[in-house]
Amino acid sequence: MQAKFTEKKYVVTLIFAISLFMLWGVAITMGDVLNKHFQNILHVSKANSGLVQLSLFGAYAVMGIPAGLVMKKFGYKNGVLFGLALYAIGAFLFVPAANSFSFTAFRIALFILACGLATLEA
């Protein structure tokens, strides 16, 4: 007899959850990789490149409580969808940031992306 968790109806859900956690990990570790590239391409000093980490982890400080309130008011499903929407918006904002070669635009995109991650963690 096969265990209920390994039934075929859960395979798609499991793949979706695993891929979300992979994207989550990529987004968090992306800041470390981007720091060196920002220093080389955008001529950002080492001190200013620390603002990348501030943008990523500052979003957790800013968005933690509002994300919890969104979850409480609208439910977990809508909260997860809201977090994924913020994540996607932040990711798509990398395109205009790359076209403008603006360090500030990259930081804004990272902040919005991290707000989505903070919402997903709430």
Short mmCIF file of C-alpha atoms in Angstrom, two decimals:
data_model
loop_
_atom_site.label_atom_id
_atom_site.label_comp_id
_atom_site.label_asym_id
_atom_site.label_seq_id
_atom_site.Cartn_x
_atom_site.Cartn_y
_atom_site.Cartn_z
CA MET A 1 0.00 0.00 0.00
CA GLN A 2 1.35 3.40 -1.01
CA ALA A 3 1.61 6.22 1.54
CA LYS A 4 -0.88 9.05 1.05
CA PHE A 5 1.85 11.69 0.73
CA THR A 6 3.31 10.03 -2.35
CA GLU A 7 0.05 9.84 -4.25
CA LYS A 8 0.15 11.45 -7.68
CA LYS A 9 -2.18 14.27 -6.69
CA TYR A 10 0.49 15.68 -4.34
CA VAL A 11 3.40 15.53 -6.81
CA VAL A 12 2.57 18.85 -8.51
CA THR A 13 2.12 20.57 -5.14
CA LEU A 14 5.41 19.17 -3.90
CA ILE A 15 7.26 20.30 -7.04
CA PHE A 16 5.71 23.77 -6.71
CA ALA A 17 6.73 24.05 -3.04
CA ILE A 18 10.28 22.86 -3.72
CA SER A 19 10.70 25.33 -6.59
CA LEU A 20 9.46 28.18 -4.40
CA PHE A 21 11.99 27.35 -1.70
CA MET A 22 14.72 27.21 -4.34
CA LEU A 23 13.73 30.67 -5.65
CA TRP A 24 13.65 31.90 -2.06
CA GLY A 25 17.20 30.75 -1.45
CA VAL A 26 18.42 32.22 -4.73
CA ALA A 27 16.90 35.60 -3.86
CA ILE A 28 18.50 35.74 -0.42
CA THR A 29 21.97 34.74 -1.60
CA MET A 30 21.72 36.98 -4.65
CA GLY A 31 22.76 40.00 -2.57
CA ASP A 32 26.21 38.57 -1.92
CA VAL A 33 26.78 37.87 -5.60
CA LEU A 34 25.47 41.26 -6.71
CA ASN A 35 27.74 43.18 -4.34
CA LYS A 36 30.92 42.43 -6.30
CA HIS A 37 29.23 43.07 -9.65
CA PHE A 38 27.88 46.42 -8.46
CA GLN A 39 31.37 47.38 -7.32
CA ASN A 40 32.87 46.52 -10.71
CA ILE A 41 30.17 47.63 -13.16
CA LEU A 42 28.48 50.53 -11.37
CA HIS A 43 31.68 51.66 -9.58
CA VAL A 44 30.04 51.43 -6.17
CA SER A 45 32.35 51.63 -3.16
CA LYS A 46 32.58 48.73 -0.73
CA ALA A 47 30.84 50.84 1.90
CA ASN A 48 27.93 51.65 -0.41
CA SER A 49 27.68 48.06 -1.60
CA GLY A 50 26.65 47.21 1.96
CA LEU A 51 23.41 49.00 1.14
CA VAL A 52 22.47 45.92 -0.89
CA GLN A 53 22.31 43.89 2.33
CA LEU A 54 20.44 46.73 4.02
CA SER A 55 17.88 46.70 1.20
CA LEU A 56 17.41 42.95 1.48
CA PHE A 57 17.26 42.55 5.24
CA GLY A 58 15.77 45.97 5.97
CA ALA A 59 12.69 44.81 4.11
CA TYR A 60 12.24 42.10 6.71
CA ALA A 61 12.24 44.73 9.47
CA VAL A 62 9.83 46.97 7.58
CA MET A 63 7.47 44.33 6.21
CA GLY A 64 7.32 41.80 9.06
CA ILE A 65 4.40 43.28 11.00
CA PRO A 66 2.40 44.53 7.97
CA ALA A 67 2.73 41.08 6.39
CA GLY A 68 1.32 39.48 9.52
CA LEU A 69 -1.58 41.93 9.50
CA VAL A 70 -2.30 41.14 5.84
CA MET A 71 -2.33 37.42 6.67
CA LYS A 72 -4.63 37.98 9.63
CA LYS A 73 -7.09 40.14 7.70
CA PHE A 74 -7.19 38.39 4.32
CA GLY A 75 -6.11 34.84 5.17
CA TYR A 76 -2.98 32.84 4.50
CA LYS A 77 -3.78 31.97 0.90
CA ASN A 78 -4.23 35.62 -0.09
CA GLY A 79 -1.19 36.52 1.99
CA VAL A 80 0.94 34.03 0.10
CA LEU A 81 -0.40 35.34 -3.21
CA PHE A 82 0.40 38.89 -2.08
CA GLY A 83 3.94 37.83 -1.14
CA LEU A 84 4.45 36.10 -4.48
CA ALA A 85 3.15 39.20 -6.29
CA LEU A 86 5.63 41.42 -4.44
CA TYR A 87 8.39 38.93 -5.22
CA ALA A 88 7.49 38.95 -8.93
CA ILE A 89 7.21 42.75 -9.09
CA GLY A 90 10.63 43.11 -7.47
CA ALA A 91 12.12 40.58 -9.88
CA PHE A 92 10.62 42.30 -12.93
CA LEU A 93 11.92 45.67 -11.72
CA PHE A 94 15.43 44.37 -12.33
CA VAL A 95 14.89 44.87 -16.07
CA PRO A 96 14.47 48.68 -15.96
CA ALA A 97 17.15 48.86 -13.25
CA ALA A 98 19.60 47.05 -15.51
CA ASN A 99 18.72 49.27 -18.46
CA SER A 100 19.26 52.43 -16.41
CA PHE A 101 22.49 51.25 -14.71
CA SER A 102 21.14 52.78 -11.51
CA PHE A 103 22.32 51.41 -8.18
CA THR A 104 19.32 53.01 -6.47
CA ALA A 105 16.92 51.30 -8.89
CA PHE A 106 18.56 47.94 -8.12
CA ARG A 107 18.20 48.58 -4.39
CA ILE A 108 14.51 49.47 -4.78
CA ALA A 109 13.93 46.28 -6.78
CA LEU A 110 15.76 44.23 -4.14
CA PHE A 111 13.74 45.88 -1.37
CA ILE A 112 10.41 45.07 -3.06
CA LEU A 113 11.55 41.52 -3.77
CA ALA A 114 12.58 41.09 -0.13
CA CYS A 115 9.22 42.52 1.01
CA GLY A 116 7.64 39.64 -0.88
CA LEU A 117 9.96 37.18 0.84
CA ALA A 118 9.15 38.68 4.24
CA THR A 119 5.45 38.30 3.49
CA LEU A 120 5.98 34.67 2.53
CA GLU A 121 7.80 34.07 5.81
CA ALA A 122 5.08 35.69 7.94
#
